[in-house]
PDB file of C-alpha atoms and ligand atoms in Angstrom:
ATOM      1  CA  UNK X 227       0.000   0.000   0.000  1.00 87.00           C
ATOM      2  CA  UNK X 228       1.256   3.591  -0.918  1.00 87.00           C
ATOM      3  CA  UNK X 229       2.223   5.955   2.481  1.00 88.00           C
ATOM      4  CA  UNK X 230      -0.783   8.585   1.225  1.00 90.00           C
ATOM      5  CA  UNK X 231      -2.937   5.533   1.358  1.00 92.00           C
ATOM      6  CA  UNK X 232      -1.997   4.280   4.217  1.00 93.00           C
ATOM      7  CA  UNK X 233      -2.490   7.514   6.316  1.00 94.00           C
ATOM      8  CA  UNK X 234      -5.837   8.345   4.885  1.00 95.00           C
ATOM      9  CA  UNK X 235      -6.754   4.848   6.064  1.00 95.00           C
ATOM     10  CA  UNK X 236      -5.255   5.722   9.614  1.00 96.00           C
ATOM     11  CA  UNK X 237      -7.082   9.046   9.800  1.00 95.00           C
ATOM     12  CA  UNK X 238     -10.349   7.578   8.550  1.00 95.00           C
ATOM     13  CA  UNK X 239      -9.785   4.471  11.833  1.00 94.00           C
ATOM     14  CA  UNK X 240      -9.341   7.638  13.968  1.00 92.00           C
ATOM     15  CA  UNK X 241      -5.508   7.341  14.342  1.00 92.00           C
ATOM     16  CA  UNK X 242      -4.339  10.753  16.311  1.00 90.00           C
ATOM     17  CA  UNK X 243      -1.141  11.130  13.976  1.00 93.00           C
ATOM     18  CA  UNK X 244      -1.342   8.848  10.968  1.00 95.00           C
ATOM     19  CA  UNK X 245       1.311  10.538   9.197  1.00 95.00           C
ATOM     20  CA  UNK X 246       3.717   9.939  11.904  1.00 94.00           C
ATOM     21  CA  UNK X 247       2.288   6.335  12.386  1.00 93.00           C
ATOM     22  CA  UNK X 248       3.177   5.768   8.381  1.00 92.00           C
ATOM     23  CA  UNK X 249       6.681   6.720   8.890  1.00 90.00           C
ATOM     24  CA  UNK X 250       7.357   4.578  11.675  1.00 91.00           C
ATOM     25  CA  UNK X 251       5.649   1.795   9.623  1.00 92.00           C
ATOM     26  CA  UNK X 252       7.867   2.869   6.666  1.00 88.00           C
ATOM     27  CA  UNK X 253      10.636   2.628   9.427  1.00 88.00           C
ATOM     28  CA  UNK X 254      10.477  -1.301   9.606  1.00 90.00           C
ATOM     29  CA  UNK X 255       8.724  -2.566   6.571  1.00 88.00           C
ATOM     30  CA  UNK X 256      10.402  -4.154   4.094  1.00 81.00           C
ATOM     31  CA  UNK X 257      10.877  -2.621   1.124  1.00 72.00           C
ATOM     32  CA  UNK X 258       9.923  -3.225  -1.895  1.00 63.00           C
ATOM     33  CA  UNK X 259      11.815  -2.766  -5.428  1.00 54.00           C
ATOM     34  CA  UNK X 260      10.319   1.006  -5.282  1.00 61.00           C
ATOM     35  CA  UNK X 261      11.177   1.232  -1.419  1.00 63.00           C
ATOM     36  CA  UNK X 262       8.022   2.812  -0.821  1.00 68.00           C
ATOM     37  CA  UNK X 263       4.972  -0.182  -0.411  1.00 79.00           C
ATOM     38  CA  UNK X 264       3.712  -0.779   3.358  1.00 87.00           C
ATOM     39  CA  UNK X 265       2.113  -4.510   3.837  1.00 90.00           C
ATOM     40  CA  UNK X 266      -1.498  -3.911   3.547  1.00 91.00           C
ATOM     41  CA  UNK X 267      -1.409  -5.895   6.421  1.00 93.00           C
ATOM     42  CA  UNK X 268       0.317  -3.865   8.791  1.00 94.00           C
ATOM     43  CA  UNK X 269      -1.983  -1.181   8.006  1.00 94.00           C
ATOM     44  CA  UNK X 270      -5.061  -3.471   8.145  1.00 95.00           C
ATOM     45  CA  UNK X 271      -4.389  -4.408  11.835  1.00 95.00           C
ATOM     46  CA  UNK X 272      -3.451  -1.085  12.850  1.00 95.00           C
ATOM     47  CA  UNK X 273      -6.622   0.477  11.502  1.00 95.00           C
ATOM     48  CA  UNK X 274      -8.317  -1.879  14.099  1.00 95.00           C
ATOM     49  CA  UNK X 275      -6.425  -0.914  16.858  1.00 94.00           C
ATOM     50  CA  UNK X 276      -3.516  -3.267  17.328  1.00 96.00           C
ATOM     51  CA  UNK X 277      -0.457  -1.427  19.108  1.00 96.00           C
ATOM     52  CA  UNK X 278       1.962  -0.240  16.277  1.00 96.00           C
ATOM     53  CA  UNK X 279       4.930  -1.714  18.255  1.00 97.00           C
ATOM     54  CA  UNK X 280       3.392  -5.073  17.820  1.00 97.00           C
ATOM     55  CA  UNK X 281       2.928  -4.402  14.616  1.00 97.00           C
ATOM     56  CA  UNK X 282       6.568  -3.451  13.539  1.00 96.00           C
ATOM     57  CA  UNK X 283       8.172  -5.279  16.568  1.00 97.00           C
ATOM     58  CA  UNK X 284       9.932  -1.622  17.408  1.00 97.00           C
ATOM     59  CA  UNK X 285       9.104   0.621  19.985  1.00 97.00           C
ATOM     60  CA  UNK X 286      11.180   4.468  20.232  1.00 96.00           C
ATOM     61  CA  UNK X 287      12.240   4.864  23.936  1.00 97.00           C
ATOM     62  CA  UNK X 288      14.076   8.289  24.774  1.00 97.00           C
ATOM     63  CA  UNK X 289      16.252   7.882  21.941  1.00 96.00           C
ATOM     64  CA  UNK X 290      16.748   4.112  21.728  1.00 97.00           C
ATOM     65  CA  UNK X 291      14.945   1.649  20.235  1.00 97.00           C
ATOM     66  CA  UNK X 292      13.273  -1.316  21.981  1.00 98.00           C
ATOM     67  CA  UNK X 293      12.032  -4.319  20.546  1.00 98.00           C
ATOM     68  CA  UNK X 294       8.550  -5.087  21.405  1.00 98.00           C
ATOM     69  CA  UNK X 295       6.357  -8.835  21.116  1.00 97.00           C
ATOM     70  CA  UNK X 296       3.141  -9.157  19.972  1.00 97.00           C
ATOM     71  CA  UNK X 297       0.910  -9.391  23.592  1.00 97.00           C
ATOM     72  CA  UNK X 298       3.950  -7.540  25.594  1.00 98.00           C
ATOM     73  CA  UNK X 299       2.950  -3.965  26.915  1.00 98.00           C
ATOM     74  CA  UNK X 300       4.415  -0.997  24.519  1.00 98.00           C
ATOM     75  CA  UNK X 301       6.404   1.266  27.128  1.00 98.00           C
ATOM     76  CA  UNK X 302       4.944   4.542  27.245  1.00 97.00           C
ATOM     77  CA  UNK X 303       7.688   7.687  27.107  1.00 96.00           C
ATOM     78  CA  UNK X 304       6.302   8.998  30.197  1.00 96.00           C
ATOM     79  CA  UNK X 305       8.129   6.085  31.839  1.00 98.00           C
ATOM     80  CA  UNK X 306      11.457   7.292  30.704  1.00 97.00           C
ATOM     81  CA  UNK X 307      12.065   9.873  33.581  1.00 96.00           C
ATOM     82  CA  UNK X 308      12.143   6.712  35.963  1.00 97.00           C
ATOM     83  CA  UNK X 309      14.779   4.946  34.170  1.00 98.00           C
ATOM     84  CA  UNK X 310      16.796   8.252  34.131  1.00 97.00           C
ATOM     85  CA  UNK X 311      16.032   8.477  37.650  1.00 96.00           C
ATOM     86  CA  UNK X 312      17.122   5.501  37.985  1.00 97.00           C
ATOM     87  CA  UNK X 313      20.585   5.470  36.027  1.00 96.00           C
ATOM     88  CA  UNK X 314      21.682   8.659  37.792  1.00 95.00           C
ATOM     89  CA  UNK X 315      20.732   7.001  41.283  1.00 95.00           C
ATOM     90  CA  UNK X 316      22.570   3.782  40.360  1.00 94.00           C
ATOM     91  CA  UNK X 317      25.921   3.863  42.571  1.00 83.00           C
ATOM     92  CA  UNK X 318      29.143   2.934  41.391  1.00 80.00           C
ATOM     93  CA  UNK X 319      28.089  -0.711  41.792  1.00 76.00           C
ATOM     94  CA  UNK X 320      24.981  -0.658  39.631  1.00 91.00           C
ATOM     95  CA  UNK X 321      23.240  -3.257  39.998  1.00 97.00           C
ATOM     96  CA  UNK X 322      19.510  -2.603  39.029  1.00 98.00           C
ATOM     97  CA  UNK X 323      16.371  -4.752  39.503  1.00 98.00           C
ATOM     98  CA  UNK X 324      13.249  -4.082  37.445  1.00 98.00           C
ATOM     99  CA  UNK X 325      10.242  -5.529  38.612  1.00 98.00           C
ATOM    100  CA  UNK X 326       6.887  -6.119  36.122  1.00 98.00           C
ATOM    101  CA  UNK X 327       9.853  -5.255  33.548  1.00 98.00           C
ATOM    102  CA  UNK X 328       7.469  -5.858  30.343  1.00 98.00           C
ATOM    103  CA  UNK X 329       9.702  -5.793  27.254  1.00 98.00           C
ATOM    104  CA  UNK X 330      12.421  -4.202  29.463  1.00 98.00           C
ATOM    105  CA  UNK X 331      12.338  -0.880  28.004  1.00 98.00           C
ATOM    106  CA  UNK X 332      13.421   0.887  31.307  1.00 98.00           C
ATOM    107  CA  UNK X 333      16.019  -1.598  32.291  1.00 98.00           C
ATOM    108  CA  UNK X 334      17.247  -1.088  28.530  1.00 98.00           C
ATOM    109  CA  UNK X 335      17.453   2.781  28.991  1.00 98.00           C
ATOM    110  CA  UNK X 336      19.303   2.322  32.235  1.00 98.00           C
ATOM    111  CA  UNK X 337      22.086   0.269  30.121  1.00 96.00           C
ATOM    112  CA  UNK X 338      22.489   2.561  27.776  1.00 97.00           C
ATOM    113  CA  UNK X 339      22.818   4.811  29.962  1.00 96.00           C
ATOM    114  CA  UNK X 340      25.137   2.796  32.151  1.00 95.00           C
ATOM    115  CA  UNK X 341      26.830  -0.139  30.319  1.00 94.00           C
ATOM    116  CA  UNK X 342      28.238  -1.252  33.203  1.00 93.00           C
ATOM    117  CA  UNK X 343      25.458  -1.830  35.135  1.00 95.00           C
ATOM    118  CA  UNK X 344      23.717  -5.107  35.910  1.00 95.00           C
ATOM    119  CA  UNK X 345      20.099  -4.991  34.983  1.00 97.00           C
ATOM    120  CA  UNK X 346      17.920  -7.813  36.062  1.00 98.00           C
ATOM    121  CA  UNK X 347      14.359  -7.650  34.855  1.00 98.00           C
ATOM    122  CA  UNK X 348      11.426 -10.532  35.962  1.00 98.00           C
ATOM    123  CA  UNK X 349       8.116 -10.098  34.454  1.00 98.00           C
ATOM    124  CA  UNK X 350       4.700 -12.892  34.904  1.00 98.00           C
ATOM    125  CA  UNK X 351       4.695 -13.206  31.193  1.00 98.00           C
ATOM    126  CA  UNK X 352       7.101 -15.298  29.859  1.00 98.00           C
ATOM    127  CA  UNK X 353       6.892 -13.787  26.297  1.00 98.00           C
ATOM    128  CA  UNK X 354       7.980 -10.120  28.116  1.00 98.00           C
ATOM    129  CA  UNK X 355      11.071 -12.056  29.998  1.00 98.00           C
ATOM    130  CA  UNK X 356      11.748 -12.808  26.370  1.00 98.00           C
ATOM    131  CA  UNK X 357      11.427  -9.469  25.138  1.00 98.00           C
ATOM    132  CA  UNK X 358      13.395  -8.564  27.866  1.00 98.00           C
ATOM    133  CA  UNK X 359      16.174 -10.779  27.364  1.00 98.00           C
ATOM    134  CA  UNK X 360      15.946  -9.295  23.470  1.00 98.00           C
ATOM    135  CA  UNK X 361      16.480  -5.989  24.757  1.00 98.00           C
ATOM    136  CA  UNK X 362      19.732  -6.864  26.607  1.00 96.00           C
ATOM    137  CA  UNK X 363      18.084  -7.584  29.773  1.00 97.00           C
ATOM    138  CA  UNK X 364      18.921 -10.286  32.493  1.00 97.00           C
ATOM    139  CA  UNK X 365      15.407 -11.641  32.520  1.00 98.00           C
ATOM    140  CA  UNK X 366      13.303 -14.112  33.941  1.00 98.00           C
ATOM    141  CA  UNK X 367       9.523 -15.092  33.810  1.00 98.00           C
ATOM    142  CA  UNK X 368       8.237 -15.264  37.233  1.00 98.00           C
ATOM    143  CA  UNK X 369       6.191 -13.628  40.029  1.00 98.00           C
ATOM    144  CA  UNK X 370       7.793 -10.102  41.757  1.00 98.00           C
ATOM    145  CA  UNK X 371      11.091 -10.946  42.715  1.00 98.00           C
ATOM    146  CA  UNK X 372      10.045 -14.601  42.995  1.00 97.00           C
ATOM    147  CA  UNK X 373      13.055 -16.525  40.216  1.00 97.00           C
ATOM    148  CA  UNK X 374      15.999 -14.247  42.176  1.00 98.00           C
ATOM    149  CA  UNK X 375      18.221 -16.551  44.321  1.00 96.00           C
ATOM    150  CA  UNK X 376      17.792 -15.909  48.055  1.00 94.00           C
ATOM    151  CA  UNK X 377      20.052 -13.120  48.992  1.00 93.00           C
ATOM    152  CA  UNK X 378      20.412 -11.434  45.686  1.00 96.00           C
ATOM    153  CA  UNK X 379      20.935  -7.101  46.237  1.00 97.00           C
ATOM    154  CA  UNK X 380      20.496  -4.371  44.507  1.00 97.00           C
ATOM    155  CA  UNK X 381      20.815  -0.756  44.716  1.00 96.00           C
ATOM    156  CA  UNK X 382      17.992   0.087  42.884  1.00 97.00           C
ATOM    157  CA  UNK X 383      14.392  -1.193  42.307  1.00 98.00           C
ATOM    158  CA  UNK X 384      12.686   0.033  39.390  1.00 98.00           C
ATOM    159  CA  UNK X 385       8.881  -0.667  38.935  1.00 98.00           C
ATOM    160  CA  UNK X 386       6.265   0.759  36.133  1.00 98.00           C
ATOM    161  CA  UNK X 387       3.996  -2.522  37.769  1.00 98.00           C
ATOM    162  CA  UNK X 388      -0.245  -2.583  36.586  1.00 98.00           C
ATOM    163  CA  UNK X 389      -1.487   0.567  38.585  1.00 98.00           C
ATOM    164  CA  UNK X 390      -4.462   1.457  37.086  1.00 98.00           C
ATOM    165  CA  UNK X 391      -7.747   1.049  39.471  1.00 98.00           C
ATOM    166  CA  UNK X 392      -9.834  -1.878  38.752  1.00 98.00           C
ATOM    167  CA  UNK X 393     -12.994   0.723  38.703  1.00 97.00           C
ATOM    168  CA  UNK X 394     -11.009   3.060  36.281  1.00 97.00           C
ATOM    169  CA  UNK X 395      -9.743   0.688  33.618  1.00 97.00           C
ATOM    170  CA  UNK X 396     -12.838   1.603  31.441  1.00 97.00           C
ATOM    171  CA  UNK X 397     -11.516   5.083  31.367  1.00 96.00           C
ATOM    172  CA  UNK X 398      -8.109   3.455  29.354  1.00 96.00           C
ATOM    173  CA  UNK X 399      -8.641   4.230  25.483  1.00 93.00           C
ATOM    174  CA  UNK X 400     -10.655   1.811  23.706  1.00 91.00           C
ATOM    175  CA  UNK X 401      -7.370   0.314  21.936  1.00 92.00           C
ATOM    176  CA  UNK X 402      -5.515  -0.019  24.813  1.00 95.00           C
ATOM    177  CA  UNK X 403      -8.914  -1.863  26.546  1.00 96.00           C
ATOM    178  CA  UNK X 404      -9.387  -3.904  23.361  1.00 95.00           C
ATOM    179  CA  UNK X 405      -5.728  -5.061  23.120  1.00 96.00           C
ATOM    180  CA  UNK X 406      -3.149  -4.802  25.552  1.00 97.00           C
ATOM    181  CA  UNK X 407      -3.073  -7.160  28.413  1.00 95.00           C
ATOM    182  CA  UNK X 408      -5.621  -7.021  31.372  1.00 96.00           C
ATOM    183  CA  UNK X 409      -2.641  -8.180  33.639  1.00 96.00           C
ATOM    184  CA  UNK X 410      -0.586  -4.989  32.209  1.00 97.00           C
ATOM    185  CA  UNK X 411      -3.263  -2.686  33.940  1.00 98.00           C
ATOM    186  CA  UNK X 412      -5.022  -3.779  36.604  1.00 98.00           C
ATOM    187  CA  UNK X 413      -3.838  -2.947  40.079  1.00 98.00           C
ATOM    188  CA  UNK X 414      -6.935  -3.757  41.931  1.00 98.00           C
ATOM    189  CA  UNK X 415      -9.344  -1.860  43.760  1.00 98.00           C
ATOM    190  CA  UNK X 416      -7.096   1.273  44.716  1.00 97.00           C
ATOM    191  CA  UNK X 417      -4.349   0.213  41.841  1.00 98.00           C
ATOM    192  CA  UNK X 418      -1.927  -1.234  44.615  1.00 98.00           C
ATOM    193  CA  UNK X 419      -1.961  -4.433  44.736  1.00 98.00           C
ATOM    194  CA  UNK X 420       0.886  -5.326  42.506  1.00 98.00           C
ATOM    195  CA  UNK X 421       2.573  -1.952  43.970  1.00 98.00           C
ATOM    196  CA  UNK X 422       2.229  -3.027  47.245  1.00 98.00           C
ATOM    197  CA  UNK X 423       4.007  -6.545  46.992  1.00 98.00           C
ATOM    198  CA  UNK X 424       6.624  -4.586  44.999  1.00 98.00           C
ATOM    199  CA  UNK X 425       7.408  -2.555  47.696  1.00 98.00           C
ATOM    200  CA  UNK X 426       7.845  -5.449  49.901  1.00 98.00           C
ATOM    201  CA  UNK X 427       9.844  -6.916  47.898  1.00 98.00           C
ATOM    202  CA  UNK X 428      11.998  -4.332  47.240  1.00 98.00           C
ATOM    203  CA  UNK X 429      12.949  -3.866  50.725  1.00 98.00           C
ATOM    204  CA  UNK X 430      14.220  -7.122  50.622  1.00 97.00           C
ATOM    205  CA  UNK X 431      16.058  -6.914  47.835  1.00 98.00           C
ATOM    206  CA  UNK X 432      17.296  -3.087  48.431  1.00 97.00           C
ATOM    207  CA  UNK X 433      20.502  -2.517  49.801  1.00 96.00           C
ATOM    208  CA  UNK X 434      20.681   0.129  52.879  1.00 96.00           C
ATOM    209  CA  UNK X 435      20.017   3.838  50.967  1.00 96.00           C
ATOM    210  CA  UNK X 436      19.196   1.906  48.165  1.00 97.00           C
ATOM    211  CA  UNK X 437      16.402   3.324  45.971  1.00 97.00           C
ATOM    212  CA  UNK X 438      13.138   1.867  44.865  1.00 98.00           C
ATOM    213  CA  UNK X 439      11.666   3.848  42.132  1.00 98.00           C
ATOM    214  CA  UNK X 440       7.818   3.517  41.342  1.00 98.00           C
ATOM    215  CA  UNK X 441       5.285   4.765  38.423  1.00 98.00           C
ATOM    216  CA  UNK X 442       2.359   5.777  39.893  1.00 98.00           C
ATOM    217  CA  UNK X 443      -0.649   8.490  39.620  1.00 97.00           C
ATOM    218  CA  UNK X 444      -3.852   9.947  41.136  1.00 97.00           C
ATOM    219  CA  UNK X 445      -2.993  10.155  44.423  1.00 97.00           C
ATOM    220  CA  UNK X 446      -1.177   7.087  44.874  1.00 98.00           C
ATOM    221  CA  UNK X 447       1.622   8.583  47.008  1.00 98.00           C
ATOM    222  CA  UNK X 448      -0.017   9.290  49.497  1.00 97.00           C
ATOM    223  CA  UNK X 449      -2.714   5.873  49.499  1.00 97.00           C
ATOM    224  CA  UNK X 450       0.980   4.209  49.642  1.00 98.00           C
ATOM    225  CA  UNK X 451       2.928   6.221  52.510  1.00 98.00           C
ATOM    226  CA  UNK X 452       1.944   4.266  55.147  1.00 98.00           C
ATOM    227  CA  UNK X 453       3.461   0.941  53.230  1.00 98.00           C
ATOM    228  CA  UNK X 454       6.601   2.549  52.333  1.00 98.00           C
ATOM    229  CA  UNK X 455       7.591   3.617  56.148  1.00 98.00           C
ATOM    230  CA  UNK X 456       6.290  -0.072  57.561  1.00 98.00           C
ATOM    231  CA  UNK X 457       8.705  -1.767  54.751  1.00 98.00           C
ATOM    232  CA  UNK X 458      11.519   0.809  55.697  1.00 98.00           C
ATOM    233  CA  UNK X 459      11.527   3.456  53.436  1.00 98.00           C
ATOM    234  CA  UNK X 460      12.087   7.199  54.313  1.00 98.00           C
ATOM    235  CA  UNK X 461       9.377   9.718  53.355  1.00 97.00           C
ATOM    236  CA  UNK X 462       9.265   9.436  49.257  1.00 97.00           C
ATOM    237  CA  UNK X 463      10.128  11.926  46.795  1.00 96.00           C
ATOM    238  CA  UNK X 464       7.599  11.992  44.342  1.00 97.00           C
ATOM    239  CA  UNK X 465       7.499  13.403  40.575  1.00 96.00           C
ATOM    240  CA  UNK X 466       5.144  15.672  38.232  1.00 96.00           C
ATOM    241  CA  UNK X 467       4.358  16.024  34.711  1.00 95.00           C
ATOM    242  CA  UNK X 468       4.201  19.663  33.253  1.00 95.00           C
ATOM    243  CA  UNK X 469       0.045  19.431  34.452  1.00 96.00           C
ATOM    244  CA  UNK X 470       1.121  18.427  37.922  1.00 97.00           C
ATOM    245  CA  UNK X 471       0.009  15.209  37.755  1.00 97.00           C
ATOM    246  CA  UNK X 472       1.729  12.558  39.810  1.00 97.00           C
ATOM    247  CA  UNK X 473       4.201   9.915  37.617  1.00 97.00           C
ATOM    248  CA  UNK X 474       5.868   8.456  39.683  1.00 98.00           C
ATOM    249  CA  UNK X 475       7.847   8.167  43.256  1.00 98.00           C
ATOM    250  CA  UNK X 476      11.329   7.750  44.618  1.00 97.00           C
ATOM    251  CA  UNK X 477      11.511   6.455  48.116  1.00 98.00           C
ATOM    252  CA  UNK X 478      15.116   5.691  49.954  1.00 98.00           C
ATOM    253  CA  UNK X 479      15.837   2.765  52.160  1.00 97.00           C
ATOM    254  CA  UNK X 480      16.207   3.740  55.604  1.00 94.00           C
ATOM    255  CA  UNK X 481      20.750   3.479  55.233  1.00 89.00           C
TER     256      UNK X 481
HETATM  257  C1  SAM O 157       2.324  -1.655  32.949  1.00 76.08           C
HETATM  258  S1  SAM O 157       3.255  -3.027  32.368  1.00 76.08           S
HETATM  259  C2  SAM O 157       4.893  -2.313  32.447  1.00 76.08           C
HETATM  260  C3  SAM O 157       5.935  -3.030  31.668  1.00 76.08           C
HETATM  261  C4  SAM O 157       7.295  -2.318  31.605  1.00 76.08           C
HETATM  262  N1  SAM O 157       7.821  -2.070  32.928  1.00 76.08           N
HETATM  263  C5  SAM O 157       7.222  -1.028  30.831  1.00 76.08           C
HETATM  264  O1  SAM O 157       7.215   0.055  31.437  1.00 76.08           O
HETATM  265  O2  SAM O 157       7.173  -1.073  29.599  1.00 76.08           O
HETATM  266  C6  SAM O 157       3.176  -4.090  33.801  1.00 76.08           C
HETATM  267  C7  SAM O 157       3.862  -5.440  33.641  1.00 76.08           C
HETATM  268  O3  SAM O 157       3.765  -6.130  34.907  1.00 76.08           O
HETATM  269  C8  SAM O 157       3.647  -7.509  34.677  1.00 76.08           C
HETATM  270  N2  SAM O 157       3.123  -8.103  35.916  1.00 76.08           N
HETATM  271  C9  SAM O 157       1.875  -7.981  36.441  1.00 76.08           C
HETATM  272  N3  SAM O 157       1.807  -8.617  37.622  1.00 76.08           N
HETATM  273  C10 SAM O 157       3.037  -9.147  37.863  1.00 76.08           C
HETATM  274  C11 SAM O 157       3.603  -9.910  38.930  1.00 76.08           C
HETATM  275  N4  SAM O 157       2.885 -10.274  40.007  1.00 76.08           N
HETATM  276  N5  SAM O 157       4.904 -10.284  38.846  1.00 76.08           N
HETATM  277  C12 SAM O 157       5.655  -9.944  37.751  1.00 76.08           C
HETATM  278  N6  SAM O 157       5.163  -9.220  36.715  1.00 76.08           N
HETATM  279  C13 SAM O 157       3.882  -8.819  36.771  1.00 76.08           C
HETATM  280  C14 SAM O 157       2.763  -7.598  33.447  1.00 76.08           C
HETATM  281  O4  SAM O 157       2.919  -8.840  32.780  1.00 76.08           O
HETATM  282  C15 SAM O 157       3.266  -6.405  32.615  1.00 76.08           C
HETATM  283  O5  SAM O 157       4.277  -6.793  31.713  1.00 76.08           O
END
């Protein structure tokens, strides 16, 4: 299919950029003789809502690219600033744990951020432990912190774990709803039930002054303060976007 085709068929699907969409398509596809055809089919299943990333196995983080498997969670860029976070809080050790790690996109900034750091990812799903591992990860398929060998530390925990509400998930965008993983989402009643076991974990795992680093929103600093002093974390640091919305949370292991 021709690019001008292809993004009137976006725009007519309701794509918010189509142009932009067509270019990363054009990105991966392979060419033909003319180097301009897109598979009719890549456009097909976008048009119905399928995550591009899934589409052209590619997802753009902050500058780097991250493969992506059909079913795995596409890492938002909003999740960047916690892998940043995260690199610049690393130590001179650097060893980094990322919890719920998906296709590993955060653990993957970290590294190229810091090529000398370990980065361990362990996700439920064992096609994102192997998107993980794709992505230069350590990575294991397992519950929270569960396939680490007793004793394991780290100086930091990164999570971006499911922390949507169960009661708000039908306010996600039909595509995301329609396609991405329930499991990727859904953090229970208050959105902190994954978040809570993370933190639990992480204090295990932490060493002292280590730093777990969370994605969160709403008001979920606060809901959570209680949990982070009980597992042994000093008062958290949380983080904005430019609207003042919470993203996410940095909270310190009692040294
Ligand atoms: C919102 S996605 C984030 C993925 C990745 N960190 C990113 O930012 O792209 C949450 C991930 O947590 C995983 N997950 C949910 N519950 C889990 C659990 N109990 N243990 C390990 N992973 C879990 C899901 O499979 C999913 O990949």
């Amino acid at each position: 299919m021709r690019p001008a085709d292809a993004i009137d068929r976006l725009a007519a699907a309701g794509c918010v950029d189509p142009a932009a969409e067509v270019a990363e398509m054009s990105r991966w596809a392979p060419v033909d003789v003319a180097g301009w055809k897109l598979p009719a089919d890549w456009v097909r299943r976008r048009a119905r809502g399928e995550p591009l990333p899934w589409i052209t196995g590619h997802a753009a983080f902050c500058g780097i690219d991250v493969r992506v498997a059909p079913g795995v969670y596409p890492p938002r860029p909003w999740s960047a600033e916690l892998a940043l976070t995260a690199a610049g809080r690393l130590g001179e050790v650097g060893r980094l744990l990322d919890l719920c790690t998906g296709c590993g996109a955060v653990g993957a900034l970290v590294r190229a951020r810091r090529p000398d750091a370990l980065v361990v990812g362990v996700d439920a799903d064992p096609a994102a432990a192997a998107c993980a591992r794709s992505n230069g990860l350590v990575a294991a398929a397992g519950d929270l912190d569960g396939p680490l060998r007793p004793g394991a530390a780290f100086d930091v925990v990164t999570a971006v774990a499911p922390y949507v509400p169960t009661p708000a998930l039908s306010t996600l965008a039909g595509d995301v709803r329609e396609h991405e993983p329930r499991r990727a989402h859904d953090g229970g009643p208050d959105g902190l039930d994954v978040v809570r076991l993370v933190v639990a974990a992480a204090a295990a795992r932490l060493v002292p002054g280590g730093w777990l680093l969370l994605e969160l929103g709403g008001d979920q600093d606060v809901a959570l303060a209680t949990d982070l002093a009980a597992a042994g974390f000093e008062p958290a640091e949380p983080w904005h976007d430019a609207d003042g919305d919470l993203l996410g949370l940095a909270a310190r292991r009692t040294p």
